[in-house]
């Protein structure tokens, strides 16, 4: 699946790839310390049954159709004054002709470039408080999403209708060329990742040339170069008529109100041709097929794949559940046998990626370094074959179903976006002729029997398979030549776009923008506070939208507790919490979570180490008992330590193989130096540190940092404070701090003096260079009153409409996306700019970044459009930020970390309205300039050295394997 804009930050700016499908519904002899009291143990307790859980997944809707064929679905959800606008066009990459692969996605990008009455699609909507608009393309459809304040719904409908009915008079050669460049960089970015070419090889290996699902949605570079304005016009007129569209409005709206609004804006758009249906059946290979390639990867990956049935086939849900049992559950067959058992793999997965006319069924394994891949593969295949032959147990199926249903309850929180209720309703109608198809899937998954799953697995996974092996070595395949029709070796490439002049004229009369209604005051839940009998602070923000509870236990530790010298210690210790307690094995912990429909995870941030729980309210008591056992009683058995160490070491190797990971690992030590707690290489740490850790060291680390006098509990969800306290007392109330001293961090340690530096890390065969520029600022995260700086950062680089993104992406087409950011730790903050750019524009991109920073505000202060967007636009968009329990939990945790009041979010409108252009310009002048930046470049020196030399900066070089 390709998106118009992927999330861009220091942690990820990667091409969005297909996710595993869930029905969319989608012993040691070592001495052991004494266990905690029985109140904290995870003894089995009654849980909610599946039919009860399924009954809680409801998305009621009304449906109507306009005379021109536009189908409209309305779902009313009044919990927040927002409406998700979801538009699905019944056309995707499977409809592309030979020589034009990637065109459906390229056209999706053009849909954001303005229409005859809308010069820019994003500016008016973001000014009105919309989420960033977005779109995505896949085989069967193209969709467009935005979530707007209720008062801006009329504006969103006007704009969606304008590009549906009045696009062609605004599409120019210049716009086509620029978006062609953006999409080609999107492709390069995906190709540049480790294992990035796998997405092409799987479909090539399973499907014959010309099959509609064979070529990739991103397409080939040659086909993208060939796309012309004539192609644009034909694609639009052939496929983008209202009769090929499903429009979903979900949120603070009802059908009676929506219908006249929709009729006003869409009613006059004429019908178009029906989208031509394609013949795209699953394909059975004549015999098993095998392919081995080398790539710049750290471990061997083995993948086994088949094509499967359509999403509407009776076998679709049984296969999804069966593959979850195989490699989707935390207690999956592959995990238990290969990762925990024989320990021949560091990671495994299996899933069914379902589409309208077929599915891709896949299992994969990353082989543990030092293990013979042939031995690992034999075990891998034996586990698959065993499940095919005998099927799953009823207990496995029940756990898989519980996890699927619990995930669908989570999805009820979000009205719009790619994973919201609008998407669920639209895809049900588009693919299955029924917006409520998700309930049929859920009902079916709850009733599944082992025999049904066994039969489906035998029908589909019993067929010949395609096996792909990716071994460490030199990348020999060229991603630029992959992704196309498949006959490029025998057929000449299409002629590049001749850019023949085409008259661009209006196709309809002018239309006026509708007014945007005011928004009410932000509704942010009140935060109650209390303490347990042992002194642990408890905070609760009660929300009753869904029957679930989200909870975090935060410890004042994080990566900063390691410092540069011990980097990776906290991460390994936290990673071992759910890998075995004094009474439960890792497998038993995983099984119990699945049985409860709960999710417990542990990890580290910069300043805190956190254990999080997402639980069904009905199952909160046993979920808390399990969480408490994990937090309080980790066993740190030597065999578990060895296994998780190997996984973390493999993760370090993956980071070193990834250009984004390399840049991230390099920047901390350069910026903060060897003495500051922030100067480490990141959470996974250094291999020499991780390799040296043993059970005793990890127990000491746990006693030093994970203790009740260093913790606080924060909860958001469907529970009252009295009920919450009663449950927490049973699980944590008797937890006492050890007699040893708790850990401490010196966030006041000195950092190196800021100076300009250009640091290059060579990564051969890279079609892009990753740029990361950063500087430590003379402010701390706990320093209040810095909102003007945060808004200045939005102007320069944080958002689609930022100056950096509009310049390097939208105007120049050198990148798929660029973002700037301000780190949010307790200690010194840093400013950063991050982007992958095409290799031949590495130096030009650096110049452009520095130029934009220097100009703000020296020669280009914030203008009125920018000021309105980041002040009033942000105020109007606040309800979008706090739609889900997870979003509210994140806000409350941030307030706690940075010492802000519990009602900080409610004060934001007042704070933003007090910020004027002078304050934003002053903040930019003081903190966001181009001077003294460290610039890290990860790219192919053969392609970039000559460019870099022209910058006139002294160049330093770092070796990837030293980071």
mmCIF file of N, CA, C and O in Angstrom, residues 285-369:
data_model
loop_
_atom_site.group_PDB
_atom_site.id
_atom_site.type_symbol
_atom_site.label_atom_id
_atom_site.label_comp_id
_atom_site.label_asym_id
_atom_site.label_seq_id
_atom_site.Cartn_x
_atom_site.Cartn_y
_atom_site.Cartn_z
ATOM 1 N N UNK A 285 0.767 -22.484 -8.359
ATOM 2 C CA UNK A 285 2.017 -22.778 -9.042
ATOM 3 C C UNK A 285 2.039 -24.233 -9.491
ATOM 4 O O UNK A 285 1.458 -25.110 -8.834
ATOM 5 N N UNK A 286 2.707 -24.492 -10.589
ATOM 6 C CA UNK A 286 2.797 -25.859 -11.108
ATOM 7 C C UNK A 286 3.645 -26.739 -10.197
ATOM 8 O O UNK A 286 3.415 -27.958 -10.102
ATOM 9 N N UNK A 287 4.622 -26.138 -9.535
ATOM 10 C CA UNK A 287 5.508 -26.873 -8.628
ATOM 11 C C UNK A 287 6.111 -25.873 -7.656
ATOM 12 O O UNK A 287 6.046 -24.663 -7.871
ATOM 13 N N UNK A 288 6.681 -26.377 -6.574
ATOM 14 C CA UNK A 288 7.372 -25.485 -5.649
ATOM 15 C C UNK A 288 8.428 -24.672 -6.397
ATOM 16 O O UNK A 288 9.099 -25.181 -7.311
ATOM 17 N N UNK A 289 8.585 -23.444 -5.995
ATOM 18 C CA UNK A 289 9.485 -22.516 -6.681
ATOM 19 C C UNK A 289 10.392 -21.870 -5.636
ATOM 20 O O UNK A 289 9.938 -21.536 -4.535
ATOM 21 N N UNK A 290 11.656 -21.675 -5.980
ATOM 22 C CA UNK A 290 12.611 -21.156 -5.001
ATOM 23 C C UNK A 290 13.529 -20.125 -5.648
ATOM 24 O O UNK A 290 13.942 -20.289 -6.798
ATOM 25 N N UNK A 291 13.822 -19.086 -4.905
ATOM 26 C CA UNK A 291 14.708 -18.035 -5.389
ATOM 27 C C UNK A 291 15.567 -17.550 -4.226
ATOM 28 O O UNK A 291 15.084 -17.377 -3.105
ATOM 29 N N UNK A 292 16.846 -17.335 -4.481
ATOM 30 C CA UNK A 292 17.766 -16.819 -3.470
ATOM 31 C C UNK A 292 18.438 -15.571 -3.997
ATOM 32 O O UNK A 292 18.930 -15.552 -5.136
ATOM 33 N N UNK A 293 18.451 -14.515 -3.193
ATOM 34 C CA UNK A 293 19.132 -13.284 -3.571
ATOM 35 C C UNK A 293 20.047 -12.855 -2.423
ATOM 36 O O UNK A 293 19.904 -13.323 -1.292
ATOM 37 N N UNK A 294 20.990 -11.980 -2.732
ATOM 38 C CA UNK A 294 21.792 -11.348 -1.693
ATOM 39 C C UNK A 294 21.403 -9.888 -1.601
ATOM 40 O O UNK A 294 21.010 -9.264 -2.591
ATOM 41 N N UNK A 295 21.493 -9.356 -0.403
ATOM 42 C CA UNK A 295 21.124 -7.956 -0.174
ATOM 43 C C UNK A 295 21.928 -7.440 1.016
ATOM 44 O O UNK A 295 22.522 -8.219 1.771
ATOM 45 N N UNK A 296 21.942 -6.142 1.187
ATOM 46 C CA UNK A 296 22.675 -5.521 2.287
ATOM 47 C C UNK A 296 21.858 -5.645 3.570
ATOM 48 O O UNK A 296 21.312 -4.682 4.079
ATOM 49 N N UNK A 297 21.790 -6.874 4.055
ATOM 50 C CA UNK A 297 20.980 -7.199 5.231
ATOM 51 C C UNK A 297 21.861 -7.919 6.244
ATOM 52 O O UNK A 297 22.846 -8.556 5.885
ATOM 53 N N UNK A 298 21.507 -7.851 7.519
ATOM 54 C CA UNK A 298 22.367 -8.459 8.537
ATOM 55 C C UNK A 298 22.107 -9.931 8.806
ATOM 56 O O UNK A 298 22.984 -10.628 9.298
ATOM 57 N N UNK A 299 20.878 -10.403 8.536
ATOM 58 C CA UNK A 299 20.552 -11.804 8.801
ATOM 59 C C UNK A 299 19.794 -12.378 7.615
ATOM 60 O O UNK A 299 19.149 -11.651 6.845
ATOM 61 N N UNK A 300 19.870 -13.705 7.486
ATOM 62 C CA UNK A 300 19.140 -14.385 6.417
ATOM 63 C C UNK A 300 17.652 -14.421 6.741
ATOM 64 O O UNK A 300 17.262 -14.770 7.855
ATOM 65 N N UNK A 301 16.847 -14.041 5.781
ATOM 66 C CA UNK A 301 15.395 -14.110 5.923
ATOM 67 C C UNK A 301 14.868 -15.157 4.950
ATOM 68 O O UNK A 301 15.240 -15.155 3.762
ATOM 69 N N UNK A 302 14.001 -16.028 5.447
ATOM 70 C CA UNK A 302 13.392 -17.072 4.616
ATOM 71 C C UNK A 302 11.887 -16.842 4.610
ATOM 72 O O UNK A 302 11.258 -16.735 5.668
ATOM 73 N N UNK A 303 11.311 -16.774 3.419
ATOM 74 C CA UNK A 303 9.891 -16.473 3.260
ATOM 75 C C UNK A 303 9.239 -17.563 2.420
ATOM 76 O O UNK A 303 9.816 -18.006 1.414
ATOM 77 N N UNK A 304 8.056 -17.978 2.824
ATOM 78 C CA UNK A 304 7.300 -18.993 2.078
ATOM 79 C C UNK A 304 5.930 -18.405 1.807
ATOM 80 O O UNK A 304 5.258 -17.925 2.731
ATOM 81 N N UNK A 305 5.501 -18.404 0.552
ATOM 82 C CA UNK A 305 4.293 -17.664 0.184
ATOM 83 C C UNK A 305 3.440 -18.436 -0.805
ATOM 84 O O UNK A 305 3.930 -19.265 -1.579
ATOM 85 N N UNK A 306 2.142 -18.126 -0.771
ATOM 86 C CA UNK A 306 1.141 -18.686 -1.672
ATOM 87 C C UNK A 306 0.147 -17.575 -2.005
ATOM 88 O O UNK A 306 0.006 -16.590 -1.263
ATOM 89 N N UNK A 307 -0.584 -17.722 -3.100
ATOM 90 C CA UNK A 307 -1.774 -16.897 -3.269
ATOM 91 C C UNK A 307 -2.948 -17.631 -2.649
ATOM 92 O O UNK A 307 -2.989 -18.861 -2.615
ATOM 93 N N UNK A 308 -3.907 -16.843 -2.148
ATOM 94 C CA UNK A 308 -5.073 -17.415 -1.493
ATOM 95 C C UNK A 308 -6.349 -16.819 -2.043
ATOM 96 O O UNK A 308 -6.345 -16.085 -3.034
ATOM 97 N N UNK A 309 -7.461 -17.083 -1.379
ATOM 98 C CA UNK A 309 -8.764 -16.694 -1.913
ATOM 99 C C UNK A 309 -9.084 -15.225 -1.668
ATOM 100 O O UNK A 309 -8.389 -14.530 -0.925
ATOM 101 N N UNK A 310 -10.156 -14.773 -2.268
ATOM 102 C CA UNK A 310 -10.620 -13.404 -2.104
ATOM 103 C C UNK A 310 -11.140 -13.181 -0.688
ATOM 104 O O UNK A 310 -11.406 -14.127 0.060
ATOM 105 N N UNK A 311 -11.357 -11.920 -0.354
ATOM 106 C CA UNK A 311 -11.815 -11.569 0.982
ATOM 107 C C UNK A 311 -13.208 -12.119 1.272
ATOM 108 O O UNK A 311 -13.580 -12.313 2.426
ATOM 109 N N UNK A 312 -13.986 -12.399 0.230
ATOM 110 C CA UNK A 312 -15.348 -12.901 0.404
ATOM 111 C C UNK A 312 -15.456 -14.415 0.346
ATOM 112 O O UNK A 312 -16.547 -14.966 0.493
ATOM 113 N N UNK A 313 -14.361 -15.095 0.121
ATOM 114 C CA UNK A 313 -14.378 -16.551 0.036
ATOM 115 C C UNK A 313 -14.630 -17.153 1.422
ATOM 116 O O UNK A 313 -14.179 -16.619 2.433
ATOM 117 N N UNK A 314 -15.344 -18.260 1.493
ATOM 118 C CA UNK A 314 -15.575 -18.904 2.799
ATOM 119 C C UNK A 314 -14.299 -19.270 3.543
ATOM 120 O O UNK A 314 -14.314 -19.423 4.761
ATOM 121 N N UNK A 315 -13.190 -19.395 2.820
ATOM 122 C CA UNK A 315 -11.934 -19.753 3.474
ATOM 123 C C UNK A 315 -11.153 -18.544 3.991
ATOM 124 O O UNK A 315 -10.113 -18.710 4.649
ATOM 125 N N UNK A 316 -11.611 -17.336 3.700
ATOM 126 C CA UNK A 316 -10.826 -16.148 4.037
ATOM 127 C C UNK A 316 -10.604 -16.004 5.539
ATOM 128 O O UNK A 316 -9.469 -15.821 6.005
ATOM 129 N N UNK A 317 -11.670 -16.056 6.314
ATOM 130 C CA UNK A 317 -11.536 -15.901 7.766
ATOM 131 C C UNK A 317 -10.816 -17.088 8.393
ATOM 132 O O UNK A 317 -9.925 -16.901 9.238
ATOM 133 N N UNK A 318 -11.132 -18.329 8.041
ATOM 134 C CA UNK A 318 -10.349 -19.444 8.596
ATOM 135 C C UNK A 318 -8.853 -19.328 8.314
ATOM 136 O O UNK A 318 -8.027 -19.644 9.185
ATOM 137 N N UNK A 319 -8.482 -18.871 7.131
ATOM 138 C CA UNK A 319 -7.063 -18.720 6.815
ATOM 139 C C UNK A 319 -6.421 -17.624 7.653
ATOM 140 O O UNK A 319 -5.286 -17.772 8.136
ATOM 141 N N UNK A 320 -7.125 -16.502 7.819
ATOM 142 C CA UNK A 320 -6.584 -15.418 8.638
ATOM 143 C C UNK A 320 -6.332 -15.897 10.061
ATOM 144 O O UNK A 320 -5.294 -15.606 10.668
ATOM 145 N N UNK A 321 -7.291 -16.650 10.610
ATOM 146 C CA UNK A 321 -7.118 -17.168 11.962
ATOM 147 C C UNK A 321 -6.012 -18.216 12.021
ATOM 148 O O UNK A 321 -5.203 -18.248 12.959
ATOM 149 N N UNK A 322 -5.962 -19.088 11.033
ATOM 150 C CA UNK A 322 -4.941 -20.129 11.008
ATOM 151 C C UNK A 322 -3.537 -19.565 10.915
ATOM 152 O O UNK A 322 -2.612 -20.038 11.596
ATOM 153 N N UNK A 323 -3.353 -18.539 10.102
ATOM 154 C CA UNK A 323 -2.033 -17.932 9.982
ATOM 155 C C UNK A 323 -1.677 -17.128 11.221
ATOM 156 O O UNK A 323 -0.498 -16.982 11.551
ATOM 157 N N UNK A 324 -2.687 -16.634 11.930
ATOM 158 C CA UNK A 324 -2.423 -15.994 13.217
ATOM 159 C C UNK A 324 -1.878 -17.007 14.209
ATOM 160 O O UNK A 324 -0.929 -16.738 14.946
ATOM 161 N N UNK A 325 -2.473 -18.186 14.222
ATOM 162 C CA UNK A 325 -1.969 -19.264 15.080
ATOM 163 C C UNK A 325 -0.550 -19.642 14.665
ATOM 164 O O UNK A 325 0.320 -19.900 15.505
ATOM 165 N N UNK A 326 -0.302 -19.657 13.363
ATOM 166 C CA UNK A 326 1.020 -20.041 12.870
ATOM 167 C C UNK A 326 2.087 -19.024 13.255
ATOM 168 O O UNK A 326 3.145 -19.402 13.770
ATOM 169 N N UNK A 327 1.822 -17.733 13.029
ATOM 170 C CA UNK A 327 2.887 -16.752 13.249
ATOM 171 C C UNK A 327 2.422 -15.368 13.602
ATOM 172 O O UNK A 327 3.228 -14.433 13.550
ATOM 173 N N UNK A 328 1.166 -15.203 13.978
ATOM 174 C CA UNK A 328 0.665 -13.884 14.332
ATOM 175 C C UNK A 328 0.574 -13.650 15.817
ATOM 176 O O UNK A 328 0.890 -12.573 16.319
ATOM 177 N N UNK A 329 0.124 -14.641 16.547
ATOM 178 C CA UNK A 329 0.026 -14.534 17.996
ATOM 179 C C UNK A 329 1.417 -14.461 18.626
ATOM 180 O O UNK A 329 2.388 -14.994 18.079
ATOM 181 N N UNK A 330 1.499 -13.837 19.797
ATOM 182 C CA UNK A 330 2.765 -13.850 20.525
ATOM 183 C C UNK A 330 3.140 -15.269 20.931
ATOM 184 O O UNK A 330 4.317 -15.597 21.090
ATOM 185 N N UNK A 331 2.112 -16.136 21.097
ATOM 186 C CA UNK A 331 2.356 -17.547 21.438
ATOM 187 C C UNK A 331 2.217 -18.431 20.213
ATOM 188 O O UNK A 331 1.837 -19.599 20.322
ATOM 189 N N UNK A 332 2.513 -17.899 19.037
ATOM 190 C CA UNK A 332 2.306 -18.648 17.801
ATOM 191 C C UNK A 332 3.182 -19.895 17.736
ATOM 192 O O UNK A 332 4.181 -20.031 18.450
ATOM 193 N N UNK A 333 2.805 -20.802 16.854
ATOM 194 C CA UNK A 333 3.576 -22.031 16.674
ATOM 195 C C UNK A 333 5.038 -21.715 16.317
ATOM 196 O O UNK A 333 5.971 -22.331 16.844
ATOM 197 N N UNK A 334 5.223 -20.774 15.394
ATOM 198 C CA UNK A 334 6.580 -20.444 14.971
ATOM 199 C C UNK A 334 7.378 -19.799 16.099
ATOM 200 O O UNK A 334 8.558 -20.107 16.292
ATOM 201 N N UNK A 335 6.757 -18.891 16.842
ATOM 202 C CA UNK A 335 7.449 -18.267 17.969
ATOM 203 C C UNK A 335 7.875 -19.302 19.002
ATOM 204 O O UNK A 335 9.029 -19.315 19.453
ATOM 205 N N UNK A 336 6.927 -20.141 19.389
ATOM 206 C CA UNK A 336 7.226 -21.112 20.442
ATOM 207 C C UNK A 336 8.309 -22.099 20.027
ATOM 208 O O UNK A 336 9.165 -22.466 20.834
ATOM 209 N N UNK A 337 8.277 -22.541 18.777
ATOM 210 C CA UNK A 337 9.205 -23.581 18.338
ATOM 211 C C UNK A 337 10.557 -23.022 17.915
ATOM 212 O O UNK A 337 11.604 -23.591 18.243
ATOM 213 N N UNK A 338 10.566 -21.907 17.188
ATOM 214 C CA UNK A 338 11.804 -21.445 16.547
ATOM 215 C C UNK A 338 12.511 -20.334 17.301
ATOM 216 O O UNK A 338 13.748 -20.255 17.272
ATOM 217 N N UNK A 339 11.755 -19.461 17.959
ATOM 218 C CA UNK A 339 12.370 -18.351 18.698
ATOM 219 C C UNK A 339 12.629 -18.756 20.142
ATOM 220 O O UNK A 339 13.732 -18.615 20.657
ATOM 221 N N UNK A 340 11.597 -19.282 20.814
ATOM 222 C CA UNK A 340 11.756 -19.661 22.220
ATOM 223 C C UNK A 340 12.296 -21.081 22.392
ATOM 224 O O UNK A 340 13.038 -21.357 23.328
ATOM 225 N N UNK A 341 11.880 -21.979 21.515
ATOM 226 C CA UNK A 341 12.237 -23.384 21.670
ATOM 227 C C UNK A 341 13.636 -23.701 21.174
ATOM 228 O O UNK A 341 14.612 -23.656 21.918
ATOM 229 N N UNK A 342 13.754 -24.028 19.887
ATOM 230 C CA UNK A 342 15.054 -24.386 19.323
ATOM 231 C C UNK A 342 15.984 -23.183 19.158
ATOM 232 O O UNK A 342 17.186 -23.356 18.927
ATOM 233 N N UNK A 343 15.434 -21.982 19.221
ATOM 234 C CA UNK A 343 16.213 -20.742 19.118
ATOM 235 C C UNK A 343 17.075 -20.708 17.857
ATOM 236 O O UNK A 343 18.263 -20.393 17.889
ATOM 237 N N UNK A 344 16.434 -21.008 16.735
ATOM 238 C CA UNK A 344 17.124 -20.900 15.447
ATOM 239 C C UNK A 344 16.712 -19.634 14.703
ATOM 240 O O UNK A 344 17.243 -19.346 13.633
ATOM 241 N N UNK A 345 15.774 -18.872 15.270
ATOM 242 C CA UNK A 345 15.297 -17.642 14.624
ATOM 243 C C UNK A 345 15.264 -16.513 15.650
ATOM 244 O O UNK A 345 15.075 -16.742 16.840
ATOM 245 N N UNK A 346 15.443 -15.283 15.158
ATOM 246 C CA UNK A 346 15.320 -14.111 16.034
ATOM 247 C C UNK A 346 13.965 -13.445 15.879
ATOM 248 O O UNK A 346 13.554 -12.658 16.728
ATOM 249 N N UNK A 347 13.266 -13.719 14.803
ATOM 250 C CA UNK A 347 11.895 -13.222 14.643
ATOM 251 C C UNK A 347 11.178 -14.069 13.607
ATOM 252 O O UNK A 347 11.801 -14.640 12.703
ATOM 253 N N UNK A 348 9.845 -14.148 13.755
ATOM 254 C CA UNK A 348 9.005 -14.912 12.827
ATOM 255 C C UNK A 348 7.686 -14.176 12.663
ATOM 256 O O UNK A 348 7.293 -13.361 13.499
ATOM 257 N N UNK A 349 6.980 -14.477 11.589
ATOM 258 C CA UNK A 349 5.630 -13.936 11.406
ATOM 259 C C UNK A 349 4.906 -14.759 10.356
ATOM 260 O O UNK A 349 5.533 -15.474 9.561
ATOM 261 N N UNK A 350 3.581 -14.633 10.367
ATOM 262 C CA UNK A 350 2.753 -15.241 9.328
ATOM 263 C C UNK A 350 1.451 -14.472 9.265
ATOM 264 O O UNK A 350 0.931 -14.034 10.297
ATOM 265 N N UNK A 351 0.920 -14.298 8.078
ATOM 266 C CA UNK A 351 -0.320 -13.535 7.937
ATOM 267 C C UNK A 351 -0.957 -13.758 6.574
ATOM 268 O O UNK A 351 -0.320 -14.257 5.634
ATOM 269 N N UNK A 352 -2.222 -13.366 6.518
ATOM 270 C CA UNK A 352 -2.975 -13.355 5.264
ATOM 271 C C UNK A 352 -3.266 -11.909 4.905
ATOM 272 O O UNK A 352 -3.944 -11.203 5.642
ATOM 273 N N UNK A 353 -2.734 -11.470 3.788
ATOM 274 C CA UNK A 353 -2.974 -10.109 3.301
ATOM 275 C C UNK A 353 -4.092 -10.191 2.270
ATOM 276 O O UNK A 353 -3.884 -10.601 1.137
ATOM 277 N N UNK A 354 -5.298 -9.825 2.687
ATOM 278 C CA UNK A 354 -6.472 -10.107 1.864
ATOM 279 C C UNK A 354 -6.874 -8.923 0.991
ATOM 280 O O UNK A 354 -6.838 -7.765 1.423
ATOM 281 N N UNK A 355 -7.284 -9.252 -0.209
ATOM 282 C CA UNK A 355 -7.737 -8.256 -1.180
ATOM 283 C C UNK A 355 -9.071 -8.692 -1.771
ATOM 284 O O UNK A 355 -9.574 -9.774 -1.463
ATOM 285 N N UNK A 356 -9.612 -7.864 -2.634
ATOM 286 C CA UNK A 356 -10.948 -8.119 -3.162
ATOM 287 C C UNK A 356 -11.019 -9.427 -3.934
ATOM 288 O O UNK A 356 -12.010 -10.158 -3.832
ATOM 289 N N UNK A 357 -9.985 -9.755 -4.717
ATOM 290 C CA UNK A 357 -10.068 -10.910 -5.607
ATOM 291 C C UNK A 357 -9.103 -12.046 -5.268
ATOM 292 O O UNK A 357 -9.250 -13.142 -5.793
ATOM 293 N N UNK A 358 -8.120 -11.777 -4.444
ATOM 294 C CA UNK A 358 -7.221 -12.828 -3.987
ATOM 295 C C UNK A 358 -6.553 -12.368 -2.701
ATOM 296 O O UNK A 358 -6.785 -11.260 -2.224
ATOM 297 N N UNK A 359 -5.691 -13.207 -2.152
ATOM 298 C CA UNK A 359 -4.921 -12.841 -0.975
ATOM 299 C C UNK A 359 -3.501 -13.363 -1.132
ATOM 300 O O UNK A 359 -3.232 -14.261 -1.944
ATOM 301 N N UNK A 360 -2.599 -12.767 -0.401
ATOM 302 C CA UNK A 360 -1.227 -13.251 -0.322
ATOM 303 C C UNK A 360 -1.051 -13.881 1.059
ATOM 304 O O UNK A 360 -1.236 -13.224 2.088
ATOM 305 N N UNK A 361 -0.695 -15.161 1.080
ATOM 306 C CA UNK A 361 -0.493 -15.901 2.325
ATOM 307 C C UNK A 361 1.008 -16.073 2.521
ATOM 308 O O UNK A 361 1.704 -16.535 1.613
ATOM 309 N N UNK A 362 1.482 -15.724 3.704
ATOM 310 C CA UNK A 362 2.933 -15.659 3.848
ATOM 311 C C UNK A 362 3.380 -16.005 5.253
ATOM 312 O O UNK A 362 2.744 -15.635 6.240
ATOM 313 N N UNK A 363 4.495 -16.727 5.349
ATOM 314 C CA UNK A 363 5.187 -16.983 6.613
ATOM 315 C C UNK A 363 6.658 -16.661 6.397
ATOM 316 O O UNK A 363 7.203 -16.881 5.308
ATOM 317 N N UNK A 364 7.296 -16.106 7.435
ATOM 318 C CA UNK A 364 8.702 -15.770 7.270
ATOM 319 C C UNK A 364 9.457 -15.935 8.580
ATOM 320 O O UNK A 364 8.887 -15.943 9.660
ATOM 321 N N UNK A 365 10.783 -16.044 8.443
ATOM 322 C CA UNK A 365 11.672 -16.265 9.586
ATOM 323 C C UNK A 365 12.984 -15.545 9.326
ATOM 324 O O UNK A 365 13.538 -15.628 8.226
ATOM 325 N N UNK A 366 13.473 -14.808 10.330
ATOM 326 C CA UNK A 366 14.823 -14.263 10.299
ATOM 327 C C UNK A 366 15.720 -15.214 11.087
ATOM 328 O O UNK A 366 15.530 -15.426 12.289
ATOM 329 N N UNK A 367 16.686 -15.813 10.399
ATOM 330 C CA UNK A 367 17.518 -16.858 10.991
ATOM 331 C C UNK A 367 18.503 -16.242 11.985
ATOM 332 O O UNK A 367 19.134 -15.217 11.720
ATOM 333 N N UNK A 368 18.624 -16.875 13.116
ATOM 334 C CA UNK A 368 19.563 -16.419 14.134
ATOM 335 C C UNK A 368 20.993 -16.507 13.607
ATOM 336 O O UNK A 368 21.390 -17.513 13.020
ATOM 337 N N UNK A 369 21.777 -15.426 13.763
ATOM 338 C CA UNK A 369 23.171 -15.478 13.303
ATOM 339 C C UNK A 369 23.920 -16.660 13.921
ATOM 340 O O UNK A 369 23.766 -16.963 15.112
#
